[in-house]
Amino acid sequence: MSVASSSFRCLHHSDSPNDVTFVNQSGCSSDFIKSPNLHFANPLHVPASYCSSNQNHVLVTRCAGAESPAKLVTNVEEASMAPKIEDNDSGGGGGGGRDFDGGGSGSGGGGGDGREDDGGGEEFGRLLKFEEVLKEAENRGVNLPSDMWVAAKTTGIREVILSRYLDLQGSGWPLGFAMKHLSMLRNRMLADPSFLFKVGTEVVIDSCCATIAEVQKRGKDFWAEFELYAADLLVGLVVDIALVGMLAPYTRFGQPCISRGLVGRIQHACAALPSSVFEAERPGCRFSLKQRIATYFYKGVLYGSVGFGCGLIGQGIANAIMTAKRSIKKSEEDIPVPSLVKSAALWGVFLAVSSNTRYQIINGLECVVEASPLAKRVPPVAMAFTVGVRFANNIYGGMQFVDWAKWSGVQ
């Protein structure tokens, strides 16, 4: 295990494989970086007499299991000839360059390695300690949820994250109630205050476009077939919320409960992925290129599952209504009842491939616009962009779905 700090360098002494050498390169320091794979038989003490601001020292200690006592060497050049102890477990994985210290994720969003770092902390403010969090919550008369209390005690909470939560919980009903009791909504609102605006924009645009299309398609029979329209609208509402929510960044407090074995490893890998391919890095959240690529396929599976399930429900309701009506009154103009499984499969494939790709791109574009200096000075610019890009996406997606349905023979 290679361990380094600003003042000491850890070397492997040539006399014995159990000797570990700490080289003081830049003056006296009592701070050592601890490694979980490095253990000492006795506590390590550095006498003050061996520390000097203008001399370099080498401290050799005997690890557990060694036979000869530790020895002090004052010649740095002699010790520097020894090979370094390398860490075979370092490197790789998502989010390299991680700090040794820190644990949990007090203000991260959407995965990462669960460690706090200093990069990007300016946007979310400084890390507040438990006493500061407690004082702020008492001043505002707010009782924090249990997971936030745990995070405050263990890792701390970012100043901006805490301020957002206190402001949102202080809102009127139903937002204040939802922030207190619905952690999924709370965590997404803390990471992206415009989350509800994006969900609302998606629902309104999709509902309006679907209504216009249904009126034009059904014509005079619109009210007679209102049940079909209502079923499609309800399924579309669920799909819209899922499309936006599953790609939205979210704030994570503490570490998730993960099972052991293969399932636990899969859960850990999925939890470390970003919420979307182009999610911006935040304090405690650093993603590698492999993780971002894996996110595209992982979200595709989730989108496909939602599409297949909603397709079964929506098309099942529509088929049941069509069958009931035809049992009462038959007509030569009646179209064949669509296949339930084929329709559900079409929805699943369409959401996994087309919707997943389009919404990943939309999230990336929104991140770029929201991070621009213009949008920071004039927030309505980002809101207008969200409305425009999601409206265009809805029109294009609707036309593409009709083409896919014709190619597959469902419609």
Short mmCIF file of N, CA and C in Angstrom, two decimals, residues 68 197 268 326:
data_model
loop_
_atom_site.label_atom_id
_atom_site.label_comp_id
_atom_site.label_asym_id
_atom_site.label_seq_id
_atom_site.Cartn_x
_atom_site.Cartn_y
_atom_site.Cartn_z
N SER A 68 12.63 -8.32 14.50
CA SER A 68 13.61 -7.38 15.01
C SER A 68 12.96 -6.05 15.30
N PHE A 197 -40.84 21.77 -11.93
CA PHE A 197 -41.16 22.54 -13.15
C PHE A 197 -40.97 21.68 -14.39
N HIS A 268 -24.60 -2.31 -5.53
CA HIS A 268 -23.54 -1.32 -5.32
C HIS A 268 -23.12 -0.68 -6.64
N ARG A 326 -68.17 -3.83 -28.38
CA ARG A 326 -68.50 -4.64 -29.55
C ARG A 326 -69.40 -5.81 -29.20
#
